[in-house]
Coordinates of C-alpha atoms and ligand atoms in Angstrom, one line a residue:
X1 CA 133.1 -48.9 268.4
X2 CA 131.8 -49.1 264.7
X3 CA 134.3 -51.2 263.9
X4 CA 133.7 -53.5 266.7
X5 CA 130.0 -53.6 265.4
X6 CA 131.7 -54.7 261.5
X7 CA 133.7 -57.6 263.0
X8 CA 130.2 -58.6 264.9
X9 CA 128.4 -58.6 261.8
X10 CA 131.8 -60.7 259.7
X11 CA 131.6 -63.1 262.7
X12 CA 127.9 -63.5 262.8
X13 CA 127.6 -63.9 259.2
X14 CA 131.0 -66.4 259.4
X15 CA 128.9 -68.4 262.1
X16 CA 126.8 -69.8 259.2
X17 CA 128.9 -71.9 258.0
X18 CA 128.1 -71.5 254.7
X19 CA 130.9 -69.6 252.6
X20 CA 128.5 -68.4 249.7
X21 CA 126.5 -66.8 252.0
X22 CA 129.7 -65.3 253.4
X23 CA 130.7 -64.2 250.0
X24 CA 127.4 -62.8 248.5
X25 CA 127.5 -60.8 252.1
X26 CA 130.9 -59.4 251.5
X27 CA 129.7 -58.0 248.3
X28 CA 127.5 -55.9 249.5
X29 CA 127.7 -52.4 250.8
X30 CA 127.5 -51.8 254.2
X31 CA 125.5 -48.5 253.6
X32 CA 125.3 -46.0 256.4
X33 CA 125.2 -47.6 259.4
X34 CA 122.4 -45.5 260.6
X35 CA 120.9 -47.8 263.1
X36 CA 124.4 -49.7 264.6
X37 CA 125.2 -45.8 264.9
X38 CA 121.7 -44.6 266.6
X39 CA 122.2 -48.1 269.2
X40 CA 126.4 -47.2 270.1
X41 CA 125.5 -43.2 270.5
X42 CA 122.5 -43.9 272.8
X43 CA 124.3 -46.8 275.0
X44 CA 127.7 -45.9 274.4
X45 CA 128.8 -47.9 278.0
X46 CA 127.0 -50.8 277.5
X47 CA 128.6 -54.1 276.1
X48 CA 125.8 -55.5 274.3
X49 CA 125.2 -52.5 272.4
X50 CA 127.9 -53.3 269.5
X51 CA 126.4 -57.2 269.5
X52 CA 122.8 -55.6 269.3
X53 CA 123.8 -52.9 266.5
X54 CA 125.5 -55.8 264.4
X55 CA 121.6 -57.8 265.0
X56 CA 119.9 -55.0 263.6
X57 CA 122.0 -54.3 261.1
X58 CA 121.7 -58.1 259.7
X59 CA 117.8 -57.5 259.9
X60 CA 118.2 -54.3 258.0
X61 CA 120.0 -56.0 255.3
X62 CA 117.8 -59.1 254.5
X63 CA 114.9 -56.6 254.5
X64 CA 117.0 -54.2 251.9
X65 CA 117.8 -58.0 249.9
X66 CA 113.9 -58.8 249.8
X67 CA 113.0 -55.3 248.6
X68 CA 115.1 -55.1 245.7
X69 CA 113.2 -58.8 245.0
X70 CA 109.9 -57.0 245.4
X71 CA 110.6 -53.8 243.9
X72 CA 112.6 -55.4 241.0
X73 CA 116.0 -53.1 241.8
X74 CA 118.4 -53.7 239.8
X75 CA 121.0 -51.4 242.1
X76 CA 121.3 -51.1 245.5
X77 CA 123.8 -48.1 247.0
X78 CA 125.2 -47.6 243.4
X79 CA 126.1 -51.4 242.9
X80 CA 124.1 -54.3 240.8
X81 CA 121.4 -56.2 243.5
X82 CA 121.9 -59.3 244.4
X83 CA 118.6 -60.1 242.7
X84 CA 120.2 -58.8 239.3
X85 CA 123.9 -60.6 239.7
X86 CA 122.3 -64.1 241.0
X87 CA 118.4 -64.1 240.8
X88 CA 115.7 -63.6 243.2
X89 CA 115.4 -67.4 244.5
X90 CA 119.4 -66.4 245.9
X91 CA 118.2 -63.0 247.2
X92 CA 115.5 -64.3 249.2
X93 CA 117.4 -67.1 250.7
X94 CA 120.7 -64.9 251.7
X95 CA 118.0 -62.7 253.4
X96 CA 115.9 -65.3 255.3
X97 CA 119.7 -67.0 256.6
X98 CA 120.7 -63.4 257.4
X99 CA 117.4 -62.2 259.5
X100 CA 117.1 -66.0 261.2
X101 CA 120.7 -65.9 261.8
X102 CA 120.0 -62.1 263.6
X103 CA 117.0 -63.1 265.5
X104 CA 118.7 -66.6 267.0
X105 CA 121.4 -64.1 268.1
X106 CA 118.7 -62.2 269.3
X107 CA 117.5 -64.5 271.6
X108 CA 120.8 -64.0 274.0
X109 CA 118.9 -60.4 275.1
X110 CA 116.6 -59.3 277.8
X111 CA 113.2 -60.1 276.6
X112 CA 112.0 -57.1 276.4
X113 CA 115.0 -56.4 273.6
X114 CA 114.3 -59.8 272.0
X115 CA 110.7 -58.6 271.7
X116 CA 110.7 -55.0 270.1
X117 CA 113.4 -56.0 267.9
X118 CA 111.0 -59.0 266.4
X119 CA 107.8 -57.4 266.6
X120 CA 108.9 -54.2 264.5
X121 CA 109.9 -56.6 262.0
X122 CA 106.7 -58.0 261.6
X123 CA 105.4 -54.1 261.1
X124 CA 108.1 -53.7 258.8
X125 CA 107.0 -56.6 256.2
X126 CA 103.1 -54.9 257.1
X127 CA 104.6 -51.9 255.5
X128 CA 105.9 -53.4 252.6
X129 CA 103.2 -55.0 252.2
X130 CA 100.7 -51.9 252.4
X131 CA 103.7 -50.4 250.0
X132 CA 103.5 -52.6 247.5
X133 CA 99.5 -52.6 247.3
X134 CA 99.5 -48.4 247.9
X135 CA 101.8 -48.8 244.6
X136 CA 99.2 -50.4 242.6
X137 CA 97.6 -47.0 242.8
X138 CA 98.0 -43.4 243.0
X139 CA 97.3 -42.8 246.7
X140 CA 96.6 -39.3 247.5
X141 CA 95.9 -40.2 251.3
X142 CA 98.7 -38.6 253.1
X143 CA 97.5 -40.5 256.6
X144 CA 97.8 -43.5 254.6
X145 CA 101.4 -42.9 253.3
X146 CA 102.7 -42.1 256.5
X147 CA 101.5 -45.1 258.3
X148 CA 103.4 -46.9 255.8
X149 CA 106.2 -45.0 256.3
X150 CA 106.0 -45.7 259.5
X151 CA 105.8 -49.5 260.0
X152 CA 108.0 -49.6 256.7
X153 CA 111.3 -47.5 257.3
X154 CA 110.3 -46.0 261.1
X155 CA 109.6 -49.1 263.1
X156 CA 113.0 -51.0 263.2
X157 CA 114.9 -47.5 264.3
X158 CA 112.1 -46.8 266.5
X159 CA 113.0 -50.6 268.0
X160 CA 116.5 -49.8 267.9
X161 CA 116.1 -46.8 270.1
X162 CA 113.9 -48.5 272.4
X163 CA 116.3 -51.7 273.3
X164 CA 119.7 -48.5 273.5
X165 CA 118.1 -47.0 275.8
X166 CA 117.2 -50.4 277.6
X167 CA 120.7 -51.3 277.5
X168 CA 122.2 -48.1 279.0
X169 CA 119.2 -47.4 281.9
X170 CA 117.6 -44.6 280.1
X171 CA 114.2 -43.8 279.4
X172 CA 112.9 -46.2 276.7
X173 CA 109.6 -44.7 275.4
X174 CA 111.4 -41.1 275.0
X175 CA 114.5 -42.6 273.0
X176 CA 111.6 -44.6 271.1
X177 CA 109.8 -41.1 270.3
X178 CA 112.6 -40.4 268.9
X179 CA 114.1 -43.5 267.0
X180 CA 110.7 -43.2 265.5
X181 CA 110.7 -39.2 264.2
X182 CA 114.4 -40.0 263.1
X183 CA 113.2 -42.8 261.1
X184 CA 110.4 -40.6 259.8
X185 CA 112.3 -38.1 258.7
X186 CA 115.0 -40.2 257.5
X187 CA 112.2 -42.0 255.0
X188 CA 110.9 -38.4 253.7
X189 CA 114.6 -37.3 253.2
X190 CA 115.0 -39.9 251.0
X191 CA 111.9 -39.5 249.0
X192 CA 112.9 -36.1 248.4
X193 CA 116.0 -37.1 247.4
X194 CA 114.8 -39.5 244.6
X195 CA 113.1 -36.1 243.4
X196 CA 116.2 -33.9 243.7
X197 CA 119.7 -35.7 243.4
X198 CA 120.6 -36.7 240.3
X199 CA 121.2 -40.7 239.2
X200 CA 125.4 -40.8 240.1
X201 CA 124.5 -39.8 243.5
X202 CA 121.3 -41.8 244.1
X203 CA 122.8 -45.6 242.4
X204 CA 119.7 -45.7 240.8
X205 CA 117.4 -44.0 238.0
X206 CA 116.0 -40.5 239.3
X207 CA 112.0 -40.1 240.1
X208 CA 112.4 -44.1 240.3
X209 CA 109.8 -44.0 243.5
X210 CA 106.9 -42.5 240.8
X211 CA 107.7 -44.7 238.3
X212 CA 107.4 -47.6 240.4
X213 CA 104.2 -46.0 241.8
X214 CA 104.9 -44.8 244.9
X215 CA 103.4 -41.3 245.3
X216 CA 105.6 -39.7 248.0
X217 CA 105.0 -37.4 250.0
X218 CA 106.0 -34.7 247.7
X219 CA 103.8 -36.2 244.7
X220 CA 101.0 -36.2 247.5
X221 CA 101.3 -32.4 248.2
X222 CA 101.9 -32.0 244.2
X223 CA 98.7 -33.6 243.3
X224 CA 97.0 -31.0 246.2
X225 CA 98.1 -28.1 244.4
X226 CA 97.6 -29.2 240.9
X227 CA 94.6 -27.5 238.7
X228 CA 92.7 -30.3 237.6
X229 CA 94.1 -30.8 233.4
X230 CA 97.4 -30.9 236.2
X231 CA 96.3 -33.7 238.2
X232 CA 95.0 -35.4 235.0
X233 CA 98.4 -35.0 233.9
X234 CA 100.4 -36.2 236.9
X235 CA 98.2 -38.9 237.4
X236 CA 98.8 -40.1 233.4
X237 CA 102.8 -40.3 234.2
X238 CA 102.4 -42.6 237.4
X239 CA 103.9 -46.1 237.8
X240 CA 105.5 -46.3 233.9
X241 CA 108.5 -45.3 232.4
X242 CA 108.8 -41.3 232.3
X243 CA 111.1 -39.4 229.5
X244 CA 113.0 -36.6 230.8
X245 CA 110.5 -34.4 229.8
X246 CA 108.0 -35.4 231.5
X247 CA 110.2 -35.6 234.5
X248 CA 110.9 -31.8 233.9
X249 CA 107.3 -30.9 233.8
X250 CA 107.6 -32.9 237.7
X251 CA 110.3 -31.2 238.8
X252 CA 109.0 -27.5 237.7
X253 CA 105.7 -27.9 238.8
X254 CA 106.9 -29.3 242.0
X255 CA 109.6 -25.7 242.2
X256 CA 106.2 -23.6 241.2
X257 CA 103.9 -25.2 244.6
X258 CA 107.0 -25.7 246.5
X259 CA 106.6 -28.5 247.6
X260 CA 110.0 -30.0 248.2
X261 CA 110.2 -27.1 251.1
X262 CA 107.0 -28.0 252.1
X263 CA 108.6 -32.0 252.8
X264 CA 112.1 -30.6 254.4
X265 CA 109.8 -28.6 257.0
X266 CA 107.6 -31.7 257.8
X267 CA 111.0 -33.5 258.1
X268 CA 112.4 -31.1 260.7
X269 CA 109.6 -30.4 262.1
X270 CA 109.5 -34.3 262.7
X271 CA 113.4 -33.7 263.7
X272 CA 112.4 -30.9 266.6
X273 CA 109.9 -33.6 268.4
X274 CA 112.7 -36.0 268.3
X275 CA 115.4 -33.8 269.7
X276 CA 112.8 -32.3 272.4
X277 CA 112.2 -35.6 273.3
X278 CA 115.5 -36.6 274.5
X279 CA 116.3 -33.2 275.7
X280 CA 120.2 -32.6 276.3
X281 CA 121.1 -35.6 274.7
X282 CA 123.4 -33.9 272.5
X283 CA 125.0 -36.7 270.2
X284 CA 121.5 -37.5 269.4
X285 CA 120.8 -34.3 268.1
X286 CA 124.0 -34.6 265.6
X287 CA 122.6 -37.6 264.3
X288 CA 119.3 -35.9 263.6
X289 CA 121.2 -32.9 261.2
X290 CA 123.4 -35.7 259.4
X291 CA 119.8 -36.9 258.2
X292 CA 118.4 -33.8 257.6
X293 CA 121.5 -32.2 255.2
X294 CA 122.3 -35.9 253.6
X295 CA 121.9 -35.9 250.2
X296 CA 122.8 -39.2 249.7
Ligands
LIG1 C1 113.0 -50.1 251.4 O1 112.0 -49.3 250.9 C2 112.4 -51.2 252.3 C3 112.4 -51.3 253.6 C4 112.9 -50.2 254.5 C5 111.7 -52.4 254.3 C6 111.6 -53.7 253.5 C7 110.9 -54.8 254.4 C8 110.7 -56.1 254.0 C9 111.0 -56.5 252.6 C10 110.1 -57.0 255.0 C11 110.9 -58.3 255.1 C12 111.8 -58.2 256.3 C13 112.8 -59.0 256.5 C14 113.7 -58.8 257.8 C15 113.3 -60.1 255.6 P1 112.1 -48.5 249.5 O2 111.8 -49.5 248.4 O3 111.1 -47.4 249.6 O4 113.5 -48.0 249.5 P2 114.7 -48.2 248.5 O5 114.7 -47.0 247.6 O6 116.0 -48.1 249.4 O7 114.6 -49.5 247.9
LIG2 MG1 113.0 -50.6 247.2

Protein backbone atom coordinates (compact mmCIF):
# COMPACT_ATOMS: atom_id res chain seq x y z
CA UNK A 1 0.00 0.00 0.00
CA UNK A 2 2.93 2.44 0.68
CA UNK A 3 4.29 1.84 -2.33
CA UNK A 4 1.18 2.37 -4.17
CA UNK A 5 0.98 5.81 -2.38
CA UNK A 6 5.04 6.48 -3.96
CA UNK A 7 4.02 5.71 -7.49
CA UNK A 8 0.87 8.24 -6.76
CA UNK A 9 3.08 10.83 -5.72
CA UNK A 10 5.87 9.96 -9.04
CA UNK A 11 2.69 10.13 -11.20
CA UNK A 12 1.19 13.18 -9.76
CA UNK A 13 4.38 15.02 -9.77
CA UNK A 14 5.07 13.42 -13.59
CA UNK A 15 1.50 14.99 -14.41
CA UNK A 16 3.31 18.42 -14.43
CA UNK A 17 4.86 18.20 -17.25
CA UNK A 18 7.59 19.95 -16.29
CA UNK A 19 10.87 17.60 -15.94
CA UNK A 20 12.78 20.11 -13.54
CA UNK A 21 10.19 20.04 -11.25
CA UNK A 22 10.31 16.24 -11.59
CA UNK A 23 13.93 16.23 -10.93
CA UNK A 24 14.28 18.75 -8.08
CA UNK A 25 11.35 16.33 -6.54
CA UNK A 26 13.31 13.17 -7.02
CA UNK A 27 15.98 14.71 -4.98
CA UNK A 28 14.38 15.01 -2.18
CA UNK A 29 13.80 12.63 0.70
CA UNK A 30 10.68 11.24 1.09
CA UNK A 31 10.96 11.43 4.96
CA UNK A 32 8.68 9.38 7.09
CA UNK A 33 5.61 9.03 5.58
CA UNK A 34 3.84 9.73 8.71
CA UNK A 35 0.70 11.10 7.33
CA UNK A 36 0.30 8.71 3.81
CA UNK A 37 0.84 6.03 6.76
CA UNK A 38 -1.85 7.65 9.47
CA UNK A 39 -4.50 7.90 6.08
CA UNK A 40 -3.71 3.80 4.67
CA UNK A 41 -3.79 2.44 8.51
CA UNK A 42 -7.16 4.25 9.26
CA UNK A 43 -8.92 3.38 5.73
CA UNK A 44 -7.00 0.53 4.94
CA UNK A 45 -10.24 -0.84 2.36
CA UNK A 46 -10.79 2.18 0.81
CA UNK A 47 -9.39 3.02 -2.72
CA UNK A 48 -8.95 6.66 -2.48
CA UNK A 49 -7.00 6.42 0.53
CA UNK A 50 -3.50 5.76 -1.35
CA UNK A 51 -4.56 8.77 -3.98
CA UNK A 52 -5.47 10.90 -0.76
CA UNK A 53 -2.12 9.98 1.19
CA UNK A 54 -0.02 10.82 -1.99
CA UNK A 55 -2.21 14.59 -1.84
CA UNK A 56 -1.18 15.13 1.48
CA UNK A 57 1.99 14.09 1.27
CA UNK A 58 2.64 16.70 -1.78
CA UNK A 59 1.11 19.44 0.60
CA UNK A 60 3.49 18.30 3.31
CA UNK A 61 6.39 18.69 1.11
CA UNK A 62 5.89 22.23 -0.46
CA UNK A 63 5.21 23.34 3.17
CA UNK A 64 8.69 21.55 4.29
CA UNK A 65 10.24 23.44 0.77
CA UNK A 66 8.79 27.05 2.01
CA UNK A 67 10.12 26.49 5.60
CA UNK A 68 13.50 25.87 4.92
CA UNK A 69 12.98 29.42 2.69
CA UNK A 70 11.62 31.00 5.82
CA UNK A 71 13.79 29.55 8.35
CA UNK A 72 16.92 29.78 6.11
CA UNK A 73 17.74 25.69 6.40
CA UNK A 74 20.39 24.93 4.80
CA UNK A 75 19.57 20.80 5.38
CA UNK A 76 16.50 19.14 5.31
CA UNK A 77 16.52 15.21 6.60
CA UNK A 78 20.36 15.18 6.48
CA UNK A 79 20.64 16.55 2.82
CA UNK A 80 21.46 20.28 1.39
CA UNK A 81 17.73 22.28 0.91
CA UNK A 82 16.60 23.02 -2.04
CA UNK A 83 16.85 26.62 -1.05
CA UNK A 84 20.79 26.04 -0.52
CA UNK A 85 21.51 23.87 -3.86
CA UNK A 86 19.17 26.30 -6.18
CA UNK A 87 17.97 29.44 -4.20
CA UNK A 88 14.89 30.36 -2.61
CA UNK A 89 13.04 31.95 -5.84
CA UNK A 90 13.30 27.79 -7.07
CA UNK A 91 12.21 26.63 -3.64
CA UNK A 92 9.17 28.57 -3.49
CA UNK A 93 8.06 27.85 -6.97
CA UNK A 94 8.66 23.82 -6.71
CA UNK A 95 6.36 24.26 -3.61
CA UNK A 96 3.54 26.41 -4.99
CA UNK A 97 3.53 23.71 -8.36
CA UNK A 98 3.64 20.90 -5.85
CA UNK A 99 0.69 22.18 -3.24
CA UNK A 100 -1.55 23.56 -6.50
CA UNK A 101 -0.81 20.42 -8.17
CA UNK A 102 -2.18 18.42 -4.66
CA UNK A 103 -5.13 20.55 -4.19
CA UNK A 104 -6.41 20.31 -8.15
CA UNK A 105 -6.13 16.59 -7.34
CA UNK A 106 -7.91 17.30 -4.52
CA UNK A 107 -10.82 18.49 -6.02
CA UNK A 108 -11.71 14.76 -7.33
CA UNK A 109 -12.93 14.04 -3.39
CA UNK A 110 -16.06 14.36 -1.46
CA UNK A 111 -16.30 17.89 -0.42
CA UNK A 112 -16.12 17.52 2.85
CA UNK A 113 -12.40 15.79 2.12
CA UNK A 114 -11.64 18.60 -0.35
CA UNK A 115 -12.53 21.00 2.45
CA UNK A 116 -10.50 19.89 5.64
CA UNK A 117 -7.66 19.09 3.64
CA UNK A 118 -7.55 23.04 2.30
CA UNK A 119 -8.71 24.73 5.22
CA UNK A 120 -5.93 23.12 7.57
CA UNK A 121 -3.59 24.39 5.17
CA UNK A 122 -4.60 27.82 5.54
CA UNK A 123 -4.05 27.13 9.64
CA UNK A 124 -0.85 25.71 8.73
CA UNK A 125 0.68 28.96 6.98
CA UNK A 126 -1.30 30.89 10.32
CA UNK A 127 1.15 28.84 12.24
CA UNK A 128 4.06 29.66 10.51
CA UNK A 129 3.30 32.77 10.41
CA UNK A 130 2.65 33.13 14.34
CA UNK A 131 6.08 30.97 14.33
CA UNK A 132 8.08 33.15 12.65
CA UNK A 133 6.76 36.38 14.68
CA UNK A 134 6.77 34.18 18.26
CA UNK A 135 10.63 33.77 17.01
CA UNK A 136 11.29 37.39 17.03
CA UNK A 137 11.00 36.94 20.69
CA UNK A 138 11.50 34.85 23.68
CA UNK A 139 7.91 33.62 24.28
CA UNK A 140 7.46 32.27 27.57
CA UNK A 141 3.55 31.78 26.90
CA UNK A 142 3.11 28.11 26.82
CA UNK A 143 -0.77 28.65 25.61
CA UNK A 144 0.71 30.54 22.93
CA UNK A 145 3.36 27.99 21.78
CA UNK A 146 0.95 25.31 21.61
CA UNK A 147 -1.60 27.00 19.50
CA UNK A 148 1.13 27.32 17.14
CA UNK A 149 2.01 23.98 17.40
CA UNK A 150 -1.12 23.33 16.68
CA UNK A 151 -2.23 25.09 13.44
CA UNK A 152 1.62 24.67 12.52
CA UNK A 153 2.52 20.80 12.68
CA UNK A 154 -1.09 19.38 14.22
CA UNK A 155 -3.63 20.65 11.79
CA UNK A 156 -2.76 18.82 8.44
CA UNK A 157 -2.54 15.28 10.50
CA UNK A 158 -5.46 16.27 12.31
CA UNK A 159 -7.13 16.84 8.45
CA UNK A 160 -5.62 13.76 7.42
CA UNK A 161 -7.45 11.76 10.14
CA UNK A 162 -10.58 13.45 9.58
CA UNK A 163 -10.99 12.69 5.58
CA UNK A 164 -9.43 8.39 6.60
CA UNK A 165 -11.95 8.07 8.61
CA UNK A 166 -14.42 9.72 6.01
CA UNK A 167 -13.20 7.46 3.47
CA UNK A 168 -13.54 4.09 5.47
CA UNK A 169 -17.23 5.08 7.35
CA UNK A 170 -15.71 5.63 10.66
CA UNK A 171 -16.20 8.22 13.09
CA UNK A 172 -14.54 11.39 11.82
CA UNK A 173 -14.29 13.82 14.79
CA UNK A 174 -12.77 10.85 17.02
CA UNK A 175 -10.07 9.91 14.37
CA UNK A 176 -9.69 13.90 14.16
CA UNK A 177 -8.99 13.91 18.14
CA UNK A 178 -6.62 11.87 17.48
CA UNK A 179 -4.80 12.97 14.14
CA UNK A 180 -4.62 16.07 16.21
CA UNK A 181 -2.79 14.62 19.75
CA UNK A 182 -0.63 12.53 17.23
CA UNK A 183 0.38 15.56 15.54
CA UNK A 184 0.93 17.26 18.91
CA UNK A 185 2.98 14.97 20.25
CA UNK A 186 4.79 14.32 17.11
CA UNK A 187 5.81 18.29 17.13
CA UNK A 188 6.99 18.13 20.95
CA UNK A 189 9.01 14.84 20.12
CA UNK A 190 10.78 16.62 17.78
CA UNK A 191 11.53 19.67 19.76
CA UNK A 192 12.92 17.52 22.30
CA UNK A 193 14.85 15.92 19.91
CA UNK A 194 16.63 19.07 18.57
CA UNK A 195 17.67 19.29 22.45
CA UNK A 196 18.83 15.59 22.86
CA UNK A 197 20.08 13.88 19.61
CA UNK A 198 23.15 14.83 18.47
CA UNK A 199 23.76 16.65 14.78
CA UNK A 200 24.47 13.09 12.56
CA UNK A 201 21.18 12.03 13.64
CA UNK A 202 19.20 15.21 13.42
CA UNK A 203 20.75 16.52 9.57
CA UNK A 204 21.09 19.57 11.07
CA UNK A 205 23.03 21.67 13.78
CA UNK A 206 21.79 20.69 17.46
CA UNK A 207 19.72 23.31 19.76
CA UNK A 208 19.07 24.82 16.14
CA UNK A 209 15.26 25.65 17.25
CA UNK A 210 16.93 28.19 20.13
CA UNK A 211 19.20 29.54 18.02
CA UNK A 212 16.69 30.45 15.48
CA UNK A 213 14.46 31.62 18.35
CA UNK A 214 12.04 29.30 18.89
CA UNK A 215 11.61 28.65 22.63
CA UNK A 216 10.14 25.16 22.81
CA UNK A 217 8.42 23.79 24.94
CA UNK A 218 11.30 22.55 26.94
CA UNK A 219 13.04 26.13 26.96
CA UNK A 220 9.49 27.28 28.15
CA UNK A 221 9.44 25.00 31.29
CA UNK A 222 13.40 25.83 31.55
CA UNK A 223 12.88 29.46 31.76
CA UNK A 224 9.96 28.54 34.69
CA UNK A 225 12.40 26.93 36.75
CA UNK A 226 15.30 29.14 36.27
CA UNK A 227 16.51 31.58 39.34
CA UNK A 228 16.44 34.84 37.97
CA UNK A 229 20.73 35.63 37.06
CA UNK A 230 19.36 31.91 35.20
CA UNK A 231 16.72 33.44 33.17
CA UNK A 232 18.94 36.45 32.52
CA UNK A 233 21.24 33.96 31.27
CA UNK A 234 19.06 31.83 29.04
CA UNK A 235 17.35 34.66 27.72
CA UNK A 236 21.08 36.32 26.65
CA UNK A 237 21.84 32.96 24.48
CA UNK A 238 18.37 33.17 22.53
CA UNK A 239 18.09 33.43 18.67
CA UNK A 240 22.15 33.80 17.93
CA UNK A 241 24.79 31.49 17.42
CA UNK A 242 25.57 29.35 20.79
CA UNK A 243 29.25 27.80 21.46
CA UNK A 244 29.17 24.44 22.90
CA UNK A 245 29.50 25.75 26.09
CA UNK A 246 26.80 27.57 26.32
CA UNK A 247 24.88 24.73 24.85
CA UNK A 248 26.20 22.58 27.91
CA UNK A 249 25.12 25.05 30.44
CA UNK A 250 21.39 24.27 28.27
CA UNK A 251 21.55 20.90 28.39
CA UNK A 252 22.65 20.60 32.29
CA UNK A 253 20.36 22.91 33.52
CA UNK A 254 17.64 21.44 31.52
CA UNK A 255 18.97 17.59 33.30
CA UNK A 256 18.99 19.59 36.82
CA UNK A 257 14.82 20.86 36.42
CA UNK A 258 14.04 17.93 34.39
CA UNK A 259 12.53 19.22 32.03
CA UNK A 260 12.95 16.92 29.02
CA UNK A 261 10.79 14.26 31.27
CA UNK A 262 8.53 16.88 32.03
CA UNK A 263 7.98 17.26 27.75
CA UNK A 264 7.96 13.20 27.09
CA UNK A 265 4.94 13.05 29.83
CA UNK A 266 3.02 16.02 28.17
CA UNK A 267 3.68 13.99 24.87
CA UNK A 268 2.18 10.80 26.17
CA UNK A 269 -0.02 12.13 28.08
CA UNK A 270 -1.19 13.82 24.66
CA UNK A 271 -0.63 10.07 23.21
CA UNK A 272 -3.29 8.48 25.92
CA UNK A 273 -6.18 11.00 24.69
CA UNK A 274 -5.44 9.94 21.21
CA UNK A 275 -5.42 6.18 21.78
CA UNK A 276 -8.63 6.56 24.14
CA UNK A 277 -10.10 8.25 21.54
CA UNK A 278 -10.23 5.69 19.02
CA UNK A 279 -10.56 2.96 21.43
CA UNK A 280 -9.56 -0.64 20.06
CA UNK A 281 -8.24 0.71 17.09
CA UNK A 282 -5.09 -1.08 17.53
CA UNK A 283 -2.77 -0.16 14.46
CA UNK A 284 -3.43 3.34 15.51
CA UNK A 285 -2.08 2.79 18.75
CA UNK A 286 1.39 1.35 17.08
CA UNK A 287 1.59 4.46 15.20
CA UNK A 288 1.29 6.49 18.38
CA UNK A 289 4.66 4.49 20.23
CA UNK A 290 6.72 4.75 16.80
CA UNK A 291 6.33 8.66 17.63
CA UNK A 292 6.82 8.51 20.95
CA UNK A 293 10.41 6.25 21.02
CA UNK A 294 11.57 7.96 17.46
CA UNK A 295 14.60 9.60 17.92
CA UNK A 296 14.88 10.65 14.62
C1 LIG B 1 8.22 22.91 9.92
O1 LIG B 1 8.43 23.55 11.13
C2 LIG B 1 7.08 23.59 9.18
C3 LIG B 1 5.82 23.18 9.07
C4 LIG B 1 5.37 21.91 9.67
C5 LIG B 1 4.75 23.95 8.34
C6 LIG B 1 5.24 24.98 7.34
C7 LIG B 1 4.08 25.66 6.69
C8 LIG B 1 4.18 26.62 5.73
C9 LIG B 1 5.50 27.11 5.23
C10 LIG B 1 2.93 27.18 5.17
C11 LIG B 1 2.87 27.06 3.65
C12 LIG B 1 2.15 25.87 3.22
C13 LIG B 1 2.18 25.35 1.94
C14 LIG B 1 1.39 24.16 1.62
C15 LIG B 1 3.01 25.90 0.84
P1 LIG B 1 9.85 23.66 11.84
O2 LIG B 1 10.64 24.72 11.16
O3 LIG B 1 9.60 23.80 13.28
O4 LIG B 1 10.46 22.21 11.61
P2 LIG B 1 11.78 21.75 10.90
O5 LIG B 1 12.79 21.61 11.97
O6 LIG B 1 11.42 20.41 10.29
O7 LIG B 1 12.16 22.76 9.87
MG1 LIG C 1 12.08 24.78 9.76
Amino acid sequence: MQEKVETLIAKLVEEVDYPKAAELFAKLSGGKRLRARLILTIAPEAPEAPLLGAIVELIHAASLLHDDVIDEAMLRRGVPSVNATHGSKVAIMLGDILYSKAFSSLTAFDPAISRAVAESVTRLSIGEMMDVEMAETFNTDREQYLKMLYLKTATLIEAAAFSAALLAGKDAQSYATYGKNLGLAFQIVDDILDITADEATLGKPSLNDFVEGKTTLPYIDLYDALDVPGRERLRNSHARPIDEAEKKWIRSRMDEHGVIERSYAFARSLCDEATAAVGNDLPLHAIIESVLKRSN
